[in-house]
Short mmCIF file of C-alpha atoms in Angstrom, two decimals:
data_model
loop_
_atom_site.label_atom_id
_atom_site.label_comp_id
_atom_site.label_asym_id
_atom_site.label_seq_id
_atom_site.Cartn_x
_atom_site.Cartn_y
_atom_site.Cartn_z
CA MET A 1 15.16 -31.06 -35.82
CA LYS A 2 14.08 -28.99 -32.77
CA SER A 3 15.18 -25.70 -33.63
CA SER A 4 12.08 -24.26 -34.71
CA LEU A 5 10.87 -20.61 -33.75
CA LEU A 6 7.50 -22.14 -32.60
CA PHE A 7 8.87 -24.76 -30.39
CA SER A 8 12.25 -22.65 -28.86
CA LEU A 9 8.91 -20.33 -27.95
CA ARG A 10 7.24 -23.23 -26.04
CA LEU A 11 10.24 -24.07 -24.21
CA SER A 12 10.45 -20.84 -23.42
CA LEU A 13 6.28 -20.95 -21.12
CA CYS A 14 7.52 -24.32 -20.91
CA CYS A 15 10.34 -23.28 -17.85
CA ILE A 16 13.51 -23.37 -19.72
CA LEU A 17 15.71 -23.56 -16.68
CA SER A 18 13.80 -26.49 -15.08
CA LEU A 19 10.69 -27.19 -12.92
CA LEU A 20 13.22 -27.02 -10.45
CA THR A 21 13.10 -24.38 -10.06
CA ALA A 22 11.29 -23.07 -7.15
CA GLU A 23 9.67 -19.54 -7.97
CA LEU A 24 8.98 -17.55 -5.20
CA PRO A 25 6.60 -13.86 -4.94
CA HIS A 26 8.19 -10.91 -5.62
CA ALA A 27 10.30 -8.99 -3.00
CA GLU A 28 8.02 -6.32 -1.55
CA GLU A 29 8.84 -3.38 -3.26
CA THR A 30 10.24 -0.34 -0.24
CA LEU A 31 11.55 3.35 -0.89
CA SER A 32 15.22 2.53 -0.51
CA VAL A 33 17.45 -0.82 0.57
CA ASP A 34 20.91 -0.34 1.26
CA ASN A 35 22.68 -1.96 -1.44
CA GLU A 36 26.07 -2.15 0.62
CA ALA A 37 24.24 -3.40 3.14
CA VAL A 38 22.54 -6.20 1.12
CA THR A 39 26.01 -7.35 -1.15
CA GLU A 40 27.55 -7.82 2.88
CA GLN A 41 25.36 -9.54 3.68
CA LEU A 42 25.19 -12.07 0.50
CA GLN A 43 28.97 -12.32 1.20
CA GLN A 44 28.90 -13.76 4.79
CA GLU A 45 26.42 -15.68 3.39
CA PHE A 46 28.39 -16.97 0.64
CA HIS A 47 31.81 -17.82 3.19
CA GLY A 48 32.78 -21.75 3.48
CA SER A 49 30.13 -22.70 0.04
CA TYR A 50 33.73 -24.25 -1.04
CA PRO A 51 37.38 -24.02 -1.07
CA GLU A 52 39.04 -21.06 -1.74
CA THR A 53 42.57 -22.94 -2.35
CA ALA A 54 43.48 -26.36 -3.35
CA SER A 55 44.91 -28.33 -0.70
CA PRO A 56 47.61 -30.54 -2.40
CA SER A 57 48.96 -34.02 -1.47
CA ASN A 58 52.01 -33.94 -3.19
CA LYS A 59 50.69 -37.15 -5.40
CA VAL A 60 51.19 -36.22 -8.93
CA HIS A 61 48.85 -38.54 -11.72
CA SER A 62 50.51 -38.20 -14.81
CA GLN A 63 49.37 -38.85 -18.47
CA GLU A 64 49.28 -38.54 -21.91
CA LEU A 65 47.14 -37.33 -24.41
CA ILE A 66 47.21 -38.33 -27.66
CA ALA A 67 44.36 -36.14 -30.20
CA ALA A 68 44.69 -37.67 -33.67
CA GLU A 69 42.65 -39.38 -36.41
CA ALA A 70 41.26 -42.76 -35.53
CA GLU A 71 38.12 -45.16 -36.37
CA TRP A 72 35.16 -45.88 -33.96
CA GLY A 73 31.86 -47.76 -33.87
CA ILE A 74 29.42 -45.39 -34.04
CA LEU A 75 27.08 -46.86 -35.71
CA PRO A 76 27.51 -50.89 -35.62
CA PRO A 77 28.16 -52.65 -38.35
CA TYR A 78 29.65 -49.33 -40.02
CA GLN A 79 33.29 -47.88 -39.44
CA THR A 80 33.42 -43.94 -38.11
CA THR A 81 36.43 -41.64 -39.38
CA VAL A 82 36.24 -39.65 -35.41
CA TRP A 83 39.64 -37.62 -33.73
CA ALA A 84 39.93 -39.00 -30.66
CA TYR A 85 41.87 -38.80 -27.74
CA ASN A 86 43.94 -41.87 -27.69
CA GLY A 87 41.48 -43.45 -29.76
CA LYS A 88 38.75 -43.34 -27.98
CA ILE A 89 35.37 -41.57 -27.43
CA ALA A 90 34.72 -40.30 -23.70
CA PRO A 91 37.98 -41.34 -22.21
CA VAL A 92 38.09 -41.01 -18.40
CA ILE A 93 40.44 -39.50 -16.49
CA ARG A 94 39.84 -40.46 -12.46
CA ILE A 95 42.03 -38.80 -9.88
CA ASN A 96 41.49 -38.09 -6.27
CA LEU A 97 40.83 -35.09 -4.60
CA GLY A 98 44.00 -33.65 -3.44
CA GLU A 99 46.35 -35.16 -6.68
CA THR A 100 47.84 -32.60 -8.96
CA LEU A 101 47.22 -33.67 -12.87
CA LYS A 102 49.68 -33.46 -14.65
CA LEU A 103 48.47 -33.82 -18.88
CA THR A 104 50.47 -33.43 -22.03
CA LEU A 105 48.56 -33.70 -24.92
CA HIS A 106 50.53 -34.23 -28.29
CA ASN A 107 48.68 -32.41 -31.41
CA LYS A 108 48.35 -35.15 -34.74
CA LEU A 109 45.52 -33.42 -35.99
CA PRO A 110 45.49 -31.21 -39.06
CA GLN A 111 44.69 -28.60 -37.09
CA ALA A 112 45.79 -26.18 -33.62
CA THR A 113 43.90 -27.35 -31.21
CA SER A 114 43.59 -26.70 -27.00
CA ILE A 115 41.84 -28.31 -23.98
CA HIS A 116 39.92 -26.48 -21.90
CA TRP A 117 39.10 -27.96 -18.16
CA HIS A 118 35.53 -27.69 -18.19
CA GLY A 119 34.59 -26.49 -14.83
CA ILE A 120 37.42 -27.51 -13.13
CA ARG A 121 38.82 -23.92 -10.93
CA LEU A 122 42.15 -23.86 -12.02
CA PRO A 123 44.64 -21.04 -12.07
CA ASN A 124 44.35 -19.33 -15.47
CA ALA A 125 46.75 -20.64 -17.20
CA MET A 126 45.78 -24.00 -17.35
CA ASP A 127 42.19 -22.72 -19.01
CA GLY A 128 42.87 -23.92 -22.46
CA VAL A 129 41.49 -21.07 -24.06
CA PRO A 130 43.41 -20.26 -26.99
CA GLY A 131 44.21 -15.80 -27.43
CA VAL A 132 43.10 -15.65 -23.82
CA THR A 133 44.85 -17.95 -21.82
CA GLN A 134 47.70 -20.19 -23.73
CA PRO A 135 48.60 -19.47 -27.97
CA ALA A 136 46.84 -22.88 -29.52
CA ILE A 137 48.84 -25.82 -30.24
CA GLU A 138 49.71 -26.47 -33.21
CA PRO A 139 50.11 -29.45 -35.48
CA GLY A 140 53.01 -31.67 -33.98
CA ALA A 141 53.51 -29.52 -30.79
CA SER A 142 52.68 -29.80 -27.73
CA PHE A 143 51.84 -28.49 -24.04
CA THR A 144 51.58 -30.06 -20.79
CA TYR A 145 49.29 -28.99 -18.28
CA GLU A 146 49.25 -29.29 -14.60
CA PHE A 147 47.33 -27.84 -11.46
CA THR A 148 45.25 -29.62 -8.84
CA PRO A 149 41.85 -29.32 -8.65
CA LYS A 150 39.68 -27.80 -5.72
CA ASP A 151 36.33 -29.19 -5.96
CA ALA A 152 36.00 -33.07 -5.98
CA GLY A 153 33.17 -33.72 -9.01
CA THR A 154 32.18 -34.46 -12.68
CA PHE A 155 34.13 -32.47 -15.14
CA TRP A 156 35.50 -33.17 -18.36
CA PHE A 157 37.46 -31.24 -20.88
CA HIS A 158 38.11 -30.39 -24.39
CA PRO A 159 39.19 -28.20 -27.40
CA HIS A 160 38.36 -24.64 -27.68
CA ALA A 161 39.86 -24.02 -30.79
CA ASN A 162 38.12 -24.56 -33.92
CA SER A 163 35.17 -26.73 -31.21
CA PRO A 164 32.07 -27.15 -33.06
CA GLU A 165 34.23 -29.22 -35.67
CA GLN A 166 36.71 -30.77 -33.10
CA ILE A 167 34.15 -31.66 -30.59
CA GLU A 168 32.12 -32.80 -33.42
CA ARG A 169 34.32 -34.93 -34.84
CA GLY A 170 34.89 -37.05 -30.99
CA LEU A 171 37.02 -34.57 -29.12
CA GLN A 172 36.27 -34.59 -25.64
CA GLY A 173 36.52 -36.70 -22.32
CA LEU A 174 35.68 -36.89 -18.58
CA LEU A 175 38.01 -35.86 -15.19
CA ILE A 176 36.58 -37.38 -11.92
CA VAL A 177 37.70 -35.61 -9.49
CA GLU A 178 36.81 -37.68 -6.69
CA ASN A 179 36.73 -37.29 -2.42
CA PRO A 180 38.10 -40.49 -0.92
CA ASP A 181 35.50 -39.41 2.22
CA GLU A 182 32.22 -40.12 0.19
CA PRO A 183 30.46 -43.30 -0.11
CA LYS A 184 30.68 -46.34 -1.90
CA TYR A 185 28.23 -47.26 -5.44
CA SER A 186 28.04 -50.73 -6.44
CA GLN A 187 28.48 -48.69 -9.70
CA ASP A 188 29.92 -45.64 -10.82
CA LEU A 189 29.14 -44.78 -13.79
CA ALA A 190 30.75 -41.53 -16.35
CA TRP A 191 28.93 -40.75 -19.25
CA ILE A 192 28.66 -38.16 -21.96
CA LEU A 193 25.82 -37.68 -23.95
CA ASP A 194 26.30 -36.30 -27.84
CA ASP A 195 24.67 -36.02 -31.02
CA TRP A 196 26.54 -37.07 -33.92
CA LEU A 197 25.19 -35.76 -37.72
CA LEU A 198 25.78 -38.70 -39.90
CA GLU A 199 25.26 -39.51 -42.86
CA LYS A 200 25.14 -42.65 -45.67
CA GLY A 201 28.14 -45.53 -43.97
CA ALA A 202 27.79 -43.58 -40.60
CA LYS A 203 30.53 -40.89 -42.58
CA ILE A 204 30.11 -37.27 -40.39
CA HIS A 205 28.76 -34.64 -42.10
CA ASP A 206 32.16 -32.59 -42.47
CA ARG A 207 30.39 -29.42 -43.34
CA PHE A 208 30.26 -26.77 -40.63
CA VAL A 209 29.00 -23.62 -38.92
CA THR A 210 26.72 -23.36 -41.30
CA GLY A 211 24.05 -21.51 -42.15
CA HIS A 212 21.31 -22.58 -41.33
CA ASP A 213 23.52 -24.05 -37.53
CA LEU A 214 23.92 -20.48 -37.12
CA MET A 215 20.64 -20.02 -37.47
CA HIS A 216 18.64 -21.95 -34.82
CA ASP A 217 20.24 -23.63 -32.04
CA GLY A 218 23.52 -24.80 -33.21
CA ARG A 219 23.63 -27.99 -34.78
CA TRP A 220 21.94 -30.80 -33.62
CA GLY A 221 22.78 -34.59 -34.75
CA ASN A 222 20.71 -37.61 -35.83
CA VAL A 223 22.74 -40.32 -33.51
CA VAL A 224 22.11 -39.83 -29.74
CA THR A 225 25.10 -41.62 -28.35
CA ILE A 226 26.87 -42.31 -24.18
CA ASN A 227 30.45 -42.62 -24.76
CA GLY A 228 29.90 -42.82 -28.34
CA HIS A 229 28.15 -45.46 -28.69
CA TYR A 230 24.37 -45.49 -29.93
CA ARG A 231 21.83 -47.69 -27.04
CA PRO A 232 24.20 -49.26 -25.53
CA SER A 233 23.14 -52.27 -22.61
CA ILE A 234 24.73 -51.28 -19.65
CA PRO A 235 24.52 -54.39 -17.48
CA VAL A 236 23.64 -54.18 -13.78
CA LYS A 237 22.34 -56.50 -10.30
CA PRO A 238 19.55 -56.32 -9.37
CA GLY A 239 19.76 -54.18 -5.34
CA GLU A 240 22.63 -52.18 -6.95
CA ARG A 241 22.87 -48.10 -5.97
CA ILE A 242 24.33 -46.80 -8.97
CA ARG A 243 25.76 -43.57 -9.18
CA ILE A 244 24.98 -42.31 -13.08
CA ARG A 245 27.65 -38.55 -13.93
CA MET A 246 25.70 -37.80 -17.25
CA VAL A 247 27.71 -34.88 -18.94
CA ASN A 248 26.12 -33.19 -22.35
CA SER A 249 28.64 -32.53 -24.76
CA ALA A 250 26.65 -32.04 -28.00
CA ASN A 251 26.87 -28.86 -30.52
CA GLY A 252 23.29 -27.42 -29.67
CA ARG A 253 20.99 -30.51 -28.56
CA VAL A 254 19.33 -30.30 -24.75
CA PHE A 255 18.78 -33.29 -22.98
CA ALA A 256 16.25 -33.64 -20.38
CA PRO A 257 17.04 -37.40 -19.78
CA THR A 258 14.78 -39.72 -16.63
CA VAL A 259 14.95 -43.08 -15.54
CA GLU A 260 11.45 -44.94 -16.69
CA GLY A 261 10.68 -47.13 -13.84
CA ILE A 262 12.74 -45.85 -11.51
CA GLU A 263 13.34 -43.26 -9.10
CA THR A 264 16.33 -41.50 -9.73
CA GLN A 265 17.78 -38.45 -7.94
CA ILE A 266 19.81 -34.94 -8.50
CA ILE A 267 22.51 -35.38 -5.82
CA ALA A 268 24.70 -32.99 -8.02
CA VAL A 269 24.79 -30.35 -11.02
CA ASP A 270 28.06 -29.06 -12.41
CA GLY A 271 30.24 -30.96 -10.09
CA LEU A 272 29.26 -29.62 -7.16
CA PRO A 273 27.06 -31.41 -4.65
CA ALA A 274 23.55 -30.36 -4.17
CA GLN A 275 22.14 -28.41 -1.48
CA SER A 276 19.88 -31.66 -1.08
CA PRO A 277 18.90 -34.32 -3.75
CA ILE A 278 16.57 -33.35 -5.65
CA THR A 279 13.95 -35.66 -7.80
CA LEU A 280 14.94 -36.18 -11.16
CA GLN A 281 11.78 -34.92 -13.78
CA ASN A 282 12.04 -31.95 -16.37
CA PHE A 283 16.02 -31.06 -15.69
CA TYR A 284 17.22 -29.39 -19.46
CA LEU A 285 20.80 -30.86 -19.39
CA ALA A 286 21.37 -27.89 -21.74
CA PRO A 287 25.58 -28.58 -23.48
CA GLY A 288 27.95 -28.06 -20.86
CA ASN A 289 25.58 -28.72 -18.42
CA ARG A 290 26.77 -32.33 -15.79
CA ILE A 291 24.17 -33.48 -13.35
CA ASP A 292 25.06 -37.06 -11.07
CA LEU A 293 22.37 -39.29 -10.65
CA ASP A 294 21.38 -41.66 -7.57
CA LEU A 295 19.19 -44.95 -7.96
CA THR A 296 18.83 -47.97 -6.50
CA ILE A 297 18.02 -50.89 -9.39
CA PRO A 298 14.47 -53.10 -7.50
CA LYS A 299 15.61 -56.33 -5.45
CA ASN A 300 12.53 -58.25 -7.37
CA ALA A 301 14.22 -56.69 -10.91
CA ALA A 302 16.06 -59.80 -12.37
CA GLY A 303 16.33 -60.06 -16.06
CA LYS A 304 14.44 -56.94 -16.72
CA THR A 305 15.72 -54.02 -18.32
CA PHE A 306 14.82 -50.08 -17.70
CA ALA A 307 15.08 -47.53 -20.63
CA VAL A 308 17.44 -44.53 -19.74
CA LEU A 309 15.02 -41.64 -21.79
CA ASP A 310 15.72 -38.59 -23.34
CA SER A 311 12.14 -36.78 -22.78
CA PHE A 312 13.14 -32.90 -24.11
CA GLY A 313 10.70 -32.55 -27.21
CA ASN A 314 7.52 -34.47 -28.55
CA LYS A 315 8.96 -37.89 -28.70
CA ALA A 316 11.28 -39.89 -26.29
CA ASN A 317 14.57 -40.38 -26.89
CA ASN A 318 15.98 -44.29 -26.29
CA LEU A 319 19.47 -42.98 -24.67
CA ALA A 320 20.14 -46.87 -22.96
CA ILE A 321 19.19 -49.64 -21.17
CA LEU A 322 19.73 -50.35 -18.25
CA GLN A 323 20.17 -54.47 -18.72
CA VAL A 324 19.33 -56.30 -14.78
CA GLU A 325 21.14 -59.90 -14.60
CA ASP A 326 19.24 -62.95 -14.32
CA THR A 327 20.76 -63.33 -10.60
CA ALA A 328 20.34 -62.83 -6.94
CA ALA A 329 20.34 -59.12 -5.35
CA VAL A 330 23.15 -57.75 -4.09
CA THR A 331 23.40 -56.18 -0.63
CA THR A 332 22.41 -52.47 -1.60
CA PRO A 333 24.62 -49.67 0.14
CA THR A 334 22.77 -47.64 2.76
CA PHE A 335 24.40 -44.19 3.01
CA LYS A 336 22.98 -40.34 2.85
CA PRO A 337 23.71 -38.91 -0.46
CA ILE A 338 26.42 -36.31 -0.35
CA GLN A 339 25.31 -33.32 -0.70
CA ALA A 340 26.51 -29.20 -0.19
CA LYS A 341 28.13 -28.99 3.81
CA HIS A 342 27.22 -25.06 3.21
CA PHE A 343 25.02 -23.70 1.46
CA PRO A 344 24.40 -19.58 1.45
CA ASP A 345 20.41 -18.41 1.24
CA TRP A 346 20.79 -15.64 -0.93
CA ARG A 347 17.44 -14.98 -0.90
CA SER A 348 17.95 -10.96 -0.29
CA ALA A 349 19.48 -11.57 -3.88
CA ILE A 350 16.92 -10.37 -5.19
CA ASP A 351 17.36 -6.40 -3.07
CA ALA A 352 21.20 -6.81 -4.89
CA PRO A 353 21.89 -4.07 -7.64
CA VAL A 354 22.10 -6.04 -11.21
CA THR A 355 26.03 -4.56 -11.87
CA HIS A 356 25.59 -5.35 -15.51
CA GLU A 357 22.70 -6.34 -18.44
CA PHE A 358 24.36 -8.46 -20.96
CA MET A 359 22.39 -7.91 -24.50
CA LEU A 360 22.46 -11.75 -26.03
CA ASN A 361 21.50 -10.62 -30.12
CA ALA A 362 22.90 -11.37 -33.59
CA MET A 363 23.20 -9.49 -36.43
CA ARG A 364 23.96 -9.90 -40.44
CA GLY A 365 27.03 -10.50 -41.52
CA GLY A 366 30.43 -11.78 -40.31
CA GLU A 367 32.57 -14.09 -41.16
CA HIS A 368 29.23 -16.71 -41.43
CA GLY A 369 26.89 -14.69 -42.60
CA ILE A 370 25.52 -13.99 -38.94
CA THR A 371 27.36 -12.70 -36.78
CA TRP A 372 26.21 -13.96 -32.12
CA THR A 373 26.89 -10.85 -29.96
CA ILE A 374 27.08 -10.29 -26.71
CA ASP A 375 26.33 -6.17 -25.62
CA GLY A 376 26.52 -5.36 -29.45
CA HIS A 377 30.26 -7.02 -29.66
CA SER A 378 31.87 -10.45 -30.72
CA GLY A 379 34.41 -12.51 -29.85
CA HIS A 380 37.09 -12.69 -27.07
CA ASP A 381 38.92 -9.30 -27.75
CA THR A 382 36.27 -7.50 -25.11
CA ILE A 383 36.42 -7.83 -21.55
CA ALA A 384 32.79 -7.20 -20.66
CA GLN A 385 33.34 -6.87 -16.86
CA GLU A 386 36.13 -6.43 -14.35
CA LEU A 387 34.74 -7.68 -11.11
CA GLN A 388 36.74 -7.78 -7.42
CA THR A 389 37.07 -11.33 -5.94
CA GLN A 390 35.58 -12.10 -2.52
CA ARG A 391 32.37 -9.79 -3.44
CA PHE A 392 28.41 -10.87 -4.09
CA TYR A 393 27.53 -9.73 -7.52
CA ARG A 394 25.19 -10.39 -9.48
CA LEU A 395 24.43 -10.43 -13.07
CA ARG A 396 21.95 -10.21 -15.90
CA PHE A 397 21.33 -12.48 -19.57
CA THR A 398 19.02 -10.32 -21.47
CA ASN A 399 18.19 -12.75 -25.12
CA ARG A 400 17.29 -10.31 -27.40
CA SER A 401 16.54 -13.38 -29.81
CA TYR A 402 14.28 -16.36 -30.52
CA ARG A 403 17.65 -18.98 -30.20
CA LEU A 404 18.38 -21.05 -27.01
CA HIS A 405 21.32 -19.89 -25.40
CA PRO A 406 23.25 -21.72 -22.20
CA MET A 407 25.92 -19.27 -21.40
CA HIS A 408 28.73 -21.07 -19.16
CA LEU A 409 31.35 -18.89 -17.12
CA HIS A 410 34.57 -20.13 -16.73
CA GLY A 411 36.84 -20.49 -13.48
CA GLN A 412 33.52 -19.43 -11.37
CA PHE A 413 30.33 -21.63 -9.75
CA PHE A 414 26.92 -18.91 -9.16
CA GLN A 415 23.96 -19.25 -8.86
CA VAL A 416 20.38 -18.94 -10.59
CA ILE A 417 18.83 -15.79 -8.47
CA ALA A 418 15.39 -14.71 -10.63
CA VAL A 419 14.29 -15.36 -14.02
CA ASP A 420 12.71 -12.53 -15.79
CA ASP A 421 12.22 -10.47 -12.69
CA ARG A 422 11.11 -12.65 -10.32
CA PRO A 423 13.10 -14.39 -7.89
CA VAL A 424 13.66 -18.53 -7.70
CA ARG A 425 16.05 -20.45 -5.71
CA GLU A 426 16.96 -23.78 -7.29
CA GLY A 427 18.85 -25.42 -4.97
CA PHE A 428 22.59 -26.11 -6.49
CA TRP A 429 25.28 -24.16 -8.15
CA ARG A 430 26.01 -24.09 -12.18
CA ASP A 431 28.71 -23.19 -14.41
CA THR A 432 26.03 -23.14 -17.31
CA VAL A 433 23.46 -22.00 -17.60
CA LEU A 434 20.51 -21.76 -20.42
CA ILE A 435 18.58 -18.76 -21.34
CA GLY A 436 15.27 -19.26 -23.53
CA PRO A 437 13.95 -17.13 -25.80
CA LYS A 438 13.06 -13.55 -25.15
CA GLN A 439 14.26 -14.32 -21.43
CA SER A 440 16.26 -12.82 -18.58
CA VAL A 441 17.51 -14.42 -16.22
CA ASP A 442 20.05 -13.11 -13.27
CA ILE A 443 22.67 -14.53 -11.44
CA GLY A 444 24.35 -14.39 -8.13
CA LEU A 445 28.36 -15.35 -7.87
CA VAL A 446 31.07 -14.18 -5.92
CA PRO A 447 34.06 -14.83 -7.51
CA ILE A 448 36.96 -16.28 -6.58
CA ASP A 449 39.73 -17.52 -8.48
CA LYS A 450 41.96 -14.92 -10.47
CA GLY A 451 42.26 -14.81 -14.64
CA LEU A 452 41.01 -13.25 -17.29
CA TRP A 453 37.69 -15.62 -18.36
CA ALA A 454 35.75 -16.98 -20.94
CA LEU A 455 32.97 -16.28 -20.64
CA HIS A 456 30.06 -17.53 -23.45
CA CYS A 457 27.32 -19.37 -25.17
CA HIS A 458 28.05 -23.23 -25.94
CA ILE A 459 26.17 -23.83 -28.52
CA LEU A 460 29.39 -24.24 -30.66
CA GLU A 461 27.70 -22.71 -33.92
CA HIS A 462 27.43 -19.66 -31.13
CA ALA A 463 30.37 -19.48 -29.81
CA GLU A 464 32.46 -20.04 -32.76
CA ALA A 465 30.47 -16.59 -34.51
CA GLY A 466 31.18 -14.47 -31.64
CA MET A 467 29.07 -15.17 -28.67
CA MET A 468 31.76 -15.15 -26.57
CA THR A 469 33.74 -12.55 -24.18
CA THR A 470 35.73 -12.83 -21.13
CA ILE A 471 35.68 -11.31 -16.89
CA ARG A 472 38.42 -10.45 -16.05
CA ILE A 473 38.63 -11.37 -11.85
CA GLN A 474 41.10 -9.28 -9.46
#
């Protein structure tokens, strides 16, 4: 496990967000700043960044999911007992923008569960957080989720009840909301990146939320998979232009994906299109993060292979192989990649006051022996902030610990605007941001979607041990 104190410190010095983040000079000090004028300007710049309401097409996509025990070949020739949706690891649900998803979950597990639709802006009651937006779905019971997504993009779903065990055992899936107006790729691949802590015979190690995991960066596995398969070989053709939608569903592992020998562009982060394409280089895909990639298989690559690697840490891991068929090249689709229709400048965000500073830390004691806290509190019974819709806010996360914390805010998108009080511009929206050891990160957001929304660390063991709170949007 690469989660020692020394490693985390080195990671922080290497820029915990990503080398994509362009550092800007300090704003010049002024004797006074008209905070109201700055906030008003930032709100005006934000207007039109993404839809405020859904646009239903009156078409309903109905789906049934059964959460139950299943057998899955993570590491052939062994079969591993997992928990899965409809017997499959990483099932993909695809709907068109404007369609309403009506999904009924039947719980055949030995414990209560739920589904959280990570990154989807939806009615608060459909967010799937027991104790905040709905009661837990008990064994033998069912619950129907119904909503019309506001945004096209790559999203995922997973339990928000006993998440460290239920996600680790395999409960995870992809929700792709497609925009029919977007250009068509030769292949559109949807990948969940995960790691599994397996014992002899490919049995899942069944001790969860341990003291070791809590003192470090969560549970890191020893087998890394894509859609539940170890080092899969993906067939492609010379000349194909491919979109790869990557989701990190791991309990704690951070990935830094690369495609060996092929120029690859990031076209979307956490579901929304970037301001413009960004070269894939040293992007830290933290638990909960997603990126959409755009790449073209060279026309002269018949019979060749290209490795998809994880370069996070001291040694690269082989995630998958793109196996090019030994055939003639196909016609490469030519089009401009998607990009944000409107992206606010927000250079003056560094002049806005900090509305609230969330203190991330740990203390001894509690159910698990270690309690992770936000502002000295643990659990989602606390409302950390009450914010108004259509107002700009600058929120700060200050990490007082030596561990990593990917902080995920439900129901909203935000931009990173400063790291350690120095302004930065990333050129994309997020719903999850990785906070390094002893680091502070400022985000800017204009809330649109009302409700009581969870805010938590997406290292699942940290969240289970208390690093969770709520924000009310009025």
